[in-house]
Amino acid sequence: MKVQSTTTQQDNHFLISDYDYKSTNIEKNGDKYIAKPQITNFKFKTDTRIPKLGVMLVGWGGNNGTTLTGGILANKFNVTWNSRRGTHQPNFYGSLTQSSVIKIGTCNTEEVFVPFKDVLPMVNPCDIVFGGWDINSMNLADAMNRAQVVEYDLQQKLRPYLEKLVPLPSIYYPDFIAANQGDRADNVIPGNNKLEHLNIIRKNIADFKQQNNLDKVILLWTANTERFCVEDPNVHGTAEKLLKSIESSHPEISASTIFACAACLEGCSFINGSPQNTIVPGVIELAEKAGVFVAGDDFKTGQTKFKTCLVEYLVGAGIKPKAIISYNHLGNNDGKNLSQESCFKSKERSKKTCVDDILESNKVLYPTEEELNIDHTIVIKYCPETGDSKKAMDEYIAEIFLGGRQTFAVYNVCEDSLLAAPLIMDLLLLCELFERIKFSKDSCEYQRFDTVLSWLSYLMKAPKSESGITTINALSRQRAMLENLVKVCAGLTVDDNLRLEVRYG
Ligand code: NAI
């Protein structure tokens, strides 16, 4: 695809697009709103040179880590496998960047769509070099077998590639994850000195980058859900205080926060795929200083994705959700870890906040604070027999016309990591792409996006935003935001769905 326009320029290294952003400024005058449409000029400059990307996963030997690594290798080497349903080809289903499409315009009256990945130059997932850490020493072939996620025949075919991959020893702070994980911890960096731990992780990153001749590295936490650390401004509040607290091995510094700090100090962006409060203010300051991004929290895969879609639909239709009752049962190691109350609490929080902004936007349905407090209940049970085939049962009770009730009962079953792995890939590819984009407002100097990369919110259960920027959870708004950003950077027109060119030529 090539854009021919007076507002787009391209040379060998950069694509620059000029975009007049239309927004509406609202002023309050008593009980009236005065709406004033305005136009702000932005320029987006994308470095089109694709780097050699390395990714280090924390929790590499877990279900997500093995499924992601194996899935990408299956695609890279075109590994086929058999099941009772026949012969299977590898694909990237479930990946926004690889398997979804974007409308770029109309040809006569036909709408034209291209793959998301083809709008701007992106890293090919098959070219990513993977590495990482795990507190368990199993090689990735055995770990994939333990995970019981992918078909047995595919496991066998991937074995030669995966058995060579062994996670680096990791930091293990037993107080932060469930006690039932203790028997996995046979690959642990010794000692209790958190500064030494930080330095070892930093060296691991630097060595990985150098040994694989990489242009850049991104770190992603897909290890167990930790309990929340007890956040204290004196411990976590600034970069300086955080580093001092690491130096004194403060007990409220979690393993995930050490990884986040190590990433920033090595000039790498960091993504938190679990719900805990890893990205404390001190981490954000470190990232800001290093010019890298942080993004989180918690992958938004099946149940929550559906919830933020269904609730958006109901509220958008003028129907009032009054209760959401969500049951999950799962039998994988994530479920085992979540069976400890402190870790469950982290997950409960990220699952619960995901509809808040959708409800708050509609003051017709929810005129008071009290009404916003709907009955939203989260239950998670560990049932080993279920394995990674997670069951999610949700009941949505909504109030309709004249006091009537509409109830949806939704039953969702799927291999959890087969949803999470392509989503992790998207997080990495988009984070890398956004590192290559700069913008300029009203002809001021070019700058990078905010340190907290809230553009990725479509992929996160509890999207973290820069302070002062409201969080958007509604799924279609999140997707539109991502789609429009890449379109604008490519010099394409943002779609308002009026389709006037089709209706009136
Ligand atoms: P898992 O339990 O299979 O894998 C986690 C891995 O992390 C294990 O191999 C464990 O040994 C390792 N680990 C624990 N502490 C560590 C540390 N300090 N350093 C390095 N490794 C460590 O879990 P799974 O299913 O892969 O999920 C990973 C995370 O992603 C969990 O926190 C889960 O809540 C989160 N998540 C998963 C989703 C999914 O659909 N699979 C969706 C949303 C979030």
XYZ file of C-alpha atoms and ligand atoms in Angstrom:
549
model
C 0.000 0.000 0.000
C 1.312 3.472 -0.906
C -0.386 6.721 0.094
C -0.276 9.494 -2.530
C -1.132 12.761 -0.880
C 0.203 16.265 -0.370
C 0.010 15.682 3.389
C 2.368 12.686 3.371
C 6.091 12.581 2.649
C 8.349 9.568 2.572
C 12.110 9.101 2.177
C 14.316 6.082 2.815
C 14.078 6.384 6.571
C 10.932 8.278 7.546
C 7.273 8.563 6.734
C 5.830 11.913 7.782
C 2.125 12.555 7.812
C 0.400 15.840 8.467
C -2.900 15.490 10.267
C -5.540 18.060 11.164
C -7.085 16.649 14.306
C -10.696 17.694 14.785
C -11.983 17.773 18.352
C -14.634 19.645 20.286
C -13.936 21.796 23.280
C -16.840 21.915 25.730
C -17.474 24.842 28.021
C -19.992 24.664 30.836
C -22.327 27.607 31.177
C -24.625 26.956 34.146
C -26.516 23.818 33.177
C -25.739 24.283 29.463
C -22.820 22.969 27.424
C -21.262 25.199 24.781
C -19.526 23.063 22.146
C -16.691 24.643 20.184
C -15.237 22.507 17.385
C -11.502 23.026 16.875
C -8.682 21.829 14.677
C -5.138 21.122 15.900
C -2.318 20.299 13.544
C -0.210 17.232 14.287
C 2.670 15.726 12.377
C 3.518 12.046 12.853
C 6.978 10.839 11.887
C 7.501 7.083 11.649
C 10.961 5.580 11.314
C 10.350 2.935 8.647
C 13.532 0.955 9.306
C 12.597 -2.342 10.935
C 14.962 -3.259 13.789
C 16.175 -6.672 14.891
C 13.993 -7.211 17.947
C 14.729 -9.352 20.969
C 12.121 -10.179 23.595
C 12.800 -11.405 27.116
C 9.875 -13.004 28.889
C 9.731 -13.255 32.654
C 7.971 -16.588 33.250
C 9.252 -18.013 29.949
C 8.610 -21.614 31.019
C 4.943 -21.018 31.833
C 1.888 -21.735 29.717
C 1.937 -18.383 27.939
C 5.717 -18.322 27.482
C 5.891 -21.785 25.912
C 2.768 -21.324 23.779
C 4.000 -18.002 22.406
C 7.515 -19.255 21.650
C 6.312 -22.551 20.178
C 3.541 -20.881 18.183
C 5.922 -18.430 16.569
C 8.432 -21.178 15.755
C 5.627 -23.267 14.211
C 4.835 -20.315 11.933
C 8.485 -19.550 11.215
C 9.327 -23.103 10.125
C 5.861 -23.865 8.752
C 5.470 -26.865 11.041
C 2.265 -28.796 10.323
C 0.683 -31.342 12.688
C -2.130 -33.859 12.839
C -5.028 -34.236 15.204
C -8.258 -36.194 14.981
C -9.606 -33.284 12.951
C -6.922 -33.645 10.237
C -3.715 -31.842 9.289
C -3.239 -28.329 10.664
C -1.269 -25.392 9.303
C 0.150 -22.808 11.708
C -1.548 -19.402 11.793
C -1.742 -16.276 13.893
C -5.456 -16.306 14.657
C -6.216 -14.109 17.639
C -3.551 -11.566 16.732
C -4.879 -8.090 16.006
C -1.798 -7.156 13.988
C -1.432 -10.385 11.995
C -5.005 -11.604 11.498
C -7.285 -8.591 11.592
C -7.840 -6.085 8.800
C -8.274 -2.336 8.505
C -10.443 -0.515 5.999
C -8.209 1.809 4.007
C -10.827 3.254 1.657
C -13.215 2.447 -1.194
C -12.574 1.306 -4.760
C -15.648 2.384 -6.774
C -18.251 1.458 -4.150
C -16.332 -1.515 -2.705
C -14.669 -1.118 0.669
C -10.995 -2.142 0.631
C -9.389 -3.810 3.661
C -5.735 -4.694 4.247
C -4.076 -6.609 7.096
C -3.353 -4.392 10.118
C 0.353 -5.299 9.858
C 0.599 -3.871 6.333
C -0.436 -0.292 7.113
C 2.893 0.674 8.722
C 6.201 -1.237 8.580
C 6.211 -3.671 11.509
C 8.550 -6.381 12.773
C 7.648 -9.833 11.461
C 6.910 -11.932 14.584
C 8.895 -14.814 13.078
C 12.037 -12.639 13.229
C 11.823 -11.978 16.989
C 14.627 -13.540 19.043
C 13.245 -14.896 22.328
C 14.917 -15.339 25.680
C 13.893 -15.031 29.291
C 13.816 -16.188 32.862
C 11.867 -18.676 34.945
C 12.158 -19.840 38.529
C 11.750 -23.348 37.095
C 14.637 -24.856 35.138
C 12.682 -26.975 32.659
C 13.615 -26.541 28.985
C 10.826 -25.171 26.812
C 9.999 -28.505 25.149
C 9.329 -30.189 28.503
C 7.604 -27.064 29.796
C 5.276 -27.042 26.779
C 4.428 -30.666 27.523
C 3.714 -29.757 31.157
C 1.479 -26.875 30.061
C -0.905 -29.205 28.168
C -1.961 -26.389 25.873
C -0.919 -27.371 22.348
C -1.741 -30.639 20.573
C 0.605 -33.550 21.343
C 1.732 -33.955 17.705
C 2.724 -30.302 17.497
C 4.603 -30.610 20.797
C 6.611 -33.492 19.304
C 7.382 -31.591 16.114
C 8.495 -28.514 18.023
C 10.667 -30.469 20.458
C 13.927 -30.147 18.445
C 13.553 -26.360 18.406
C 12.362 -25.936 21.980
C 14.563 -28.326 23.940
C 17.578 -26.094 23.277
C 15.827 -23.166 24.972
C 16.333 -23.023 28.725
C 15.211 -20.108 30.924
C 17.798 -18.125 32.863
C 17.621 -18.345 36.671
C 15.264 -15.751 38.098
C 14.526 -13.759 41.212
C 12.136 -15.466 43.585
C 10.447 -13.596 46.432
C 8.110 -16.274 47.843
C 6.112 -13.731 49.825
C 4.741 -12.200 46.575
C 3.332 -15.308 44.892
C 1.371 -18.264 46.245
C 3.115 -20.642 48.623
C 2.014 -23.503 46.352
C 4.570 -22.347 43.742
C 7.505 -23.254 46.016
C 8.052 -26.679 44.458
C 8.667 -25.075 41.029
C 11.447 -22.840 42.297
C 14.604 -24.773 41.319
C 16.161 -22.090 39.118
C 16.660 -19.179 41.433
C 19.326 -16.485 41.709
C 20.713 -17.011 45.212
C 20.736 -14.530 48.095
C 18.464 -11.794 49.402
C 20.317 -8.755 48.147
C 17.887 -6.960 45.821
C 20.536 -4.657 44.364
C 22.636 -7.675 43.373
C 19.495 -9.195 41.835
C 18.858 -6.035 39.834
C 22.425 -6.001 38.558
C 22.304 -9.657 37.503
C 19.075 -9.088 35.556
C 20.604 -5.997 33.926
C 23.634 -8.037 32.888
C 21.378 -10.791 31.488
C 19.645 -8.204 29.309
C 22.881 -6.620 28.106
C 24.393 -10.058 27.313
C 21.258 -11.183 25.443
C 21.307 -8.029 23.345
C 24.974 -8.316 22.527
C 25.084 -12.087 21.918
C 22.150 -11.925 19.485
C 23.275 -8.704 17.849
C 19.924 -7.032 18.535
C 18.910 -3.447 17.849
C 16.477 -3.419 20.749
C 14.977 -5.577 23.477
C 11.556 -5.468 25.149
C 10.817 -7.138 28.511
C 7.406 -8.605 29.298
C 6.171 -10.064 32.598
C 4.132 -13.210 32.014
C 5.112 -14.833 35.300
C 2.732 -15.587 38.142
C 0.353 -12.963 39.423
C 1.946 -11.383 42.479
C 0.141 -9.860 45.423
C 0.005 -6.053 45.373
C 3.029 -4.473 47.002
C 2.104 -2.092 49.801
C 2.767 1.117 47.905
C 4.523 3.820 49.868
C 5.658 7.162 48.392
C 8.850 6.941 50.456
C 9.689 3.561 48.985
C 8.235 3.609 45.450
C 7.394 7.287 44.865
C 10.379 8.484 42.801
C 13.164 6.857 40.807
C 15.713 7.847 43.454
C 13.644 6.461 46.340
C 12.942 3.261 44.456
C 16.612 2.641 43.725
C 17.477 3.403 47.388
C 14.800 0.920 48.499
C 16.256 -1.716 46.179
C 19.692 -0.968 47.641
C 18.337 -1.607 51.147
C 16.424 -4.730 49.947
C 13.129 -3.274 51.162
C 10.565 -6.075 51.672
C 7.875 -4.281 49.627
C 9.914 -4.339 46.417
C 8.495 -7.151 44.304
C 10.355 -9.288 41.791
C 8.310 -7.767 38.965
C 9.350 -4.256 39.988
C 13.009 -5.314 39.939
C 12.530 -6.565 36.354
C 10.786 -3.319 35.389
C 13.672 -1.272 36.828
C 16.266 -3.454 35.118
C 14.456 -2.996 31.800
C 14.394 0.799 32.133
C 18.026 0.988 33.239
C 19.024 -1.060 30.184
C 16.982 1.146 27.845
C 14.215 -1.407 27.241
C 10.458 -0.945 27.371
C 8.604 -3.068 29.921
C 5.114 -4.594 29.676
C 3.270 -6.022 32.673
C 0.951 -8.885 31.684
C -0.285 -9.582 35.208
C -2.552 -7.464 37.388
C -0.242 -6.487 40.251
C 1.045 -2.919 40.816
C 4.499 -3.479 39.323
C 4.632 -0.123 37.557
C 4.970 2.106 40.617
C 5.684 5.859 40.161
C 9.451 5.330 40.574
C 9.420 2.901 37.632
C 7.588 5.444 35.477
C 10.206 8.070 36.321
C 13.015 5.667 35.446
C 11.300 4.858 32.133
C 10.807 8.554 31.419
C 14.498 9.253 32.017
C 15.526 6.328 29.813
C 13.115 7.294 27.019
C 11.395 3.903 27.066
C 7.772 2.857 27.555
C 5.946 0.991 30.277
C 2.552 -0.620 29.684
C 0.130 -2.652 31.748
C -1.698 -4.190 33.453
C -2.948 -7.758 32.853
C -3.670 -9.217 29.408
C -7.274 -8.705 28.260
C -8.031 -12.062 26.654
C -11.433 -13.829 26.744
C -13.917 -13.082 29.483
C -12.940 -9.463 30.100
C -12.714 -8.679 26.397
C -16.263 -9.936 26.030
C -17.398 -8.022 29.111
C -16.061 -4.707 27.833
C -17.803 -5.397 24.540
C -21.175 -6.511 25.905
C -21.431 -3.772 28.523
C -20.489 -1.174 25.909
C -23.274 -2.517 23.698
C -25.860 -2.463 26.505
C -25.011 1.013 27.752
C -24.767 2.247 24.148
C -28.258 0.873 23.526
C -29.616 2.724 26.545
C -29.973 -0.479 28.579
C -28.857 -0.419 32.189
C -26.605 -3.239 33.465
C -27.375 -3.788 37.158
C -25.333 -6.863 37.938
C -22.452 -8.830 36.458
C -21.622 -12.095 38.125
C -18.490 -13.780 36.768
C -17.394 -17.278 37.650
C -14.159 -18.784 36.383
C -12.726 -22.164 36.954
C -9.394 -23.206 35.594
C -6.839 -25.898 36.302
C -3.552 -24.515 35.067
C -0.681 -23.204 37.156
C -2.090 -19.655 36.945
C -5.287 -20.947 38.584
C -3.250 -22.742 41.233
C -1.405 -19.521 42.048
C -4.655 -17.537 42.132
C -6.090 -19.945 44.689
C -4.117 -18.004 47.291
C -6.261 -15.072 48.483
C -3.553 -12.375 48.196
C -2.916 -13.210 44.515
C -6.637 -13.583 43.775
C -7.195 -10.071 45.151
C -4.861 -8.635 42.468
C -6.850 -10.400 39.746
C -10.207 -9.458 41.247
C -9.251 -5.804 41.115
C -8.280 -5.811 37.430
C -11.344 -7.851 36.446
C -13.701 -5.571 38.373
C -12.659 -2.121 37.192
C -13.044 -2.951 33.508
C -16.540 -1.506 32.997
C -16.332 1.568 35.233
C -15.784 4.186 32.526
C -18.529 2.687 30.339
C -21.099 3.038 33.118
C -19.815 6.453 34.234
C -20.222 7.897 30.720
C -24.034 7.544 30.802
C -25.638 9.882 33.313
C -29.098 9.076 31.942
C -28.800 5.503 33.171
C -26.547 6.239 36.136
C -27.380 9.712 37.494
C -25.927 9.049 40.960
C -22.726 7.548 42.388
C -24.818 5.000 44.226
C -26.315 3.625 41.039
C -22.851 3.221 39.540
C -22.084 0.782 42.291
C -23.551 -2.209 40.422
C -23.358 -5.726 41.765
C -20.148 -6.890 40.075
C -18.903 -10.132 41.562
C -15.803 -12.111 40.578
C -15.256 -15.735 41.582
C -12.206 -17.784 40.556
C -11.814 -21.429 41.496
C -8.861 -23.736 40.898
C -10.039 -27.107 39.535
C -6.973 -29.064 38.329
C -8.943 -31.349 36.011
C -9.863 -28.360 33.798
C -6.209 -27.744 32.845
C -5.659 -24.705 30.645
C -9.176 -25.089 29.240
C -10.623 -22.269 31.281
C -14.369 -22.029 31.788
C -15.913 -18.620 32.292
C -19.584 -18.273 33.164
C -21.046 -14.818 33.334
C -24.513 -13.598 34.064
C -25.416 -10.073 33.031
C -28.659 -8.681 34.469
C -29.877 -5.432 32.928
C -32.877 -3.201 33.396
C -34.885 -2.521 30.241
C -38.036 -0.563 29.334
C -40.682 -0.097 32.031
C -38.790 -1.928 34.753
C -38.313 -5.135 32.743
C -35.214 -7.310 33.062
C -32.916 -8.735 30.390
C -30.490 -11.440 31.450
C -27.623 -12.857 29.426
C -25.905 -16.039 30.545
C -22.609 -16.449 28.730
C -20.460 -19.570 28.773
C -16.956 -19.202 27.413
C -14.528 -22.131 27.111
C -11.074 -21.995 25.617
C -7.414 -22.740 26.130
C -6.391 -19.619 27.974
C -2.886 -19.431 26.582
C -4.040 -19.861 22.971
C -5.776 -16.511 23.426
C -2.990 -14.914 25.449
C -0.034 -15.841 23.193
C -1.141 -13.913 20.058
C -2.145 -10.991 22.252
C 1.322 -10.914 23.857
C 2.789 -10.868 20.363
C 0.629 -7.823 19.497
C 1.734 -6.014 22.646
C 5.364 -6.533 21.682
C 4.980 -5.617 18.009
C 2.920 -2.495 18.711
C 5.191 -1.365 21.534
C 8.157 -1.705 19.170
C 6.313 0.210 16.427
C 5.376 3.032 18.815
C 9.044 3.364 19.785
C 9.628 4.400 16.155
C 6.881 7.054 16.034
C 7.323 10.685 17.045
C 4.765 13.458 16.844
C 4.792 17.210 16.731
C 1.877 19.410 17.782
C 1.383 22.802 16.113
C 4.861 22.631 14.533
C 6.651 22.270 17.891
C 9.579 19.882 18.294
C 8.991 16.185 17.681
C 8.444 14.149 20.837
C 7.711 10.528 21.656
C 4.428 9.259 23.057
C 3.796 9.386 26.830
C 5.919 7.027 28.897
C 2.867 5.041 30.016
C 1.804 3.573 26.696
C -1.979 3.710 27.050
C -2.363 3.238 23.265
C -2.124 -0.465 24.091
C -5.259 -0.436 26.261
C -7.188 -2.716 23.841
C -4.868 -5.489 24.987
C -4.969 -4.786 28.748
C -7.556 -5.688 31.366
C -6.759 -2.732 33.617
C -5.122 -0.283 31.210
C -2.648 1.993 32.831
C -2.694 5.614 31.671
C -0.526 8.631 32.238
C -1.913 10.496 35.259
C -4.661 12.900 34.241
C -5.685 10.854 31.196
C -8.938 8.950 31.684
C -8.793 5.234 31.091
C -10.924 3.817 28.291
C -12.098 0.225 28.729
C -14.812 0.051 26.056
C -13.482 -2.434 23.508
C -14.622 -0.807 20.265
C -13.277 2.585 21.350
C -9.957 0.999 22.259
C -9.720 -0.756 18.919
C -10.732 2.341 16.974
C -8.033 4.298 18.788
C -5.307 1.856 17.693
C -6.618 1.526 14.157
C -6.932 5.272 13.715
C -3.463 5.909 15.082
C -1.786 3.649 12.543
C -3.977 5.086 9.767
C -3.126 8.647 10.694
C 0.599 7.835 10.847
C 0.356 6.242 7.399
C -1.440 9.316 6.023
C -4.804 7.586 5.601
C -8.171 9.137 6.359
C -9.781 8.244 9.680
C -13.103 6.528 9.086
C -16.203 8.164 10.600
C -18.460 5.495 9.043
C -20.731 8.037 7.339
C -19.861 6.410 3.976
C -20.915 9.533 2.082
C -18.660 8.636 -0.862
C -20.631 5.410 -1.355
C -24.075 6.927 -0.812
C -23.615 10.115 -2.851
C -20.522 9.407 -5.008
P 1.958 -20.050 34.370
O 1.799 -20.248 35.823
O 1.807 -21.201 33.459
O 3.366 -19.385 34.038
C 4.002 -18.498 34.894
C 5.478 -18.868 34.936
O 6.131 -17.884 35.717
C 5.767 -20.205 35.602
O 6.542 -21.008 34.742
C 6.524 -19.839 36.872
O 7.497 -20.811 37.187
C 7.152 -18.531 36.467
N 7.517 -17.607 37.544
C 6.887 -17.321 38.708
N 7.542 -16.367 39.393
C 8.611 -16.020 38.629
C 9.664 -15.101 38.765
N 9.777 -14.347 39.848
N 10.567 -15.005 37.775
C 10.474 -15.767 36.654
N 9.519 -16.686 36.479
C 8.589 -16.799 37.447
O 0.919 -18.883 33.998
P 0.373 -18.434 32.556
O -0.888 -19.133 32.298
O 1.474 -18.515 31.582
O 0.018 -16.912 32.875
C 1.058 -16.005 33.162
C 0.522 -14.701 33.730
O -0.319 -14.092 32.771
C -0.310 -14.872 35.006
O -0.022 -13.854 35.900
C -1.714 -14.711 34.496
O -2.585 -14.221 35.489
C -1.513 -13.695 33.400
N -2.602 -13.724 32.449
C -2.842 -14.842 31.681
C -3.898 -14.850 30.795
C -4.169 -16.014 29.907
O -5.137 -15.978 29.169
N -3.356 -17.053 29.899
C -4.806 -13.706 30.692
C -4.464 -12.601 31.549
C -3.389 -12.622 32.360
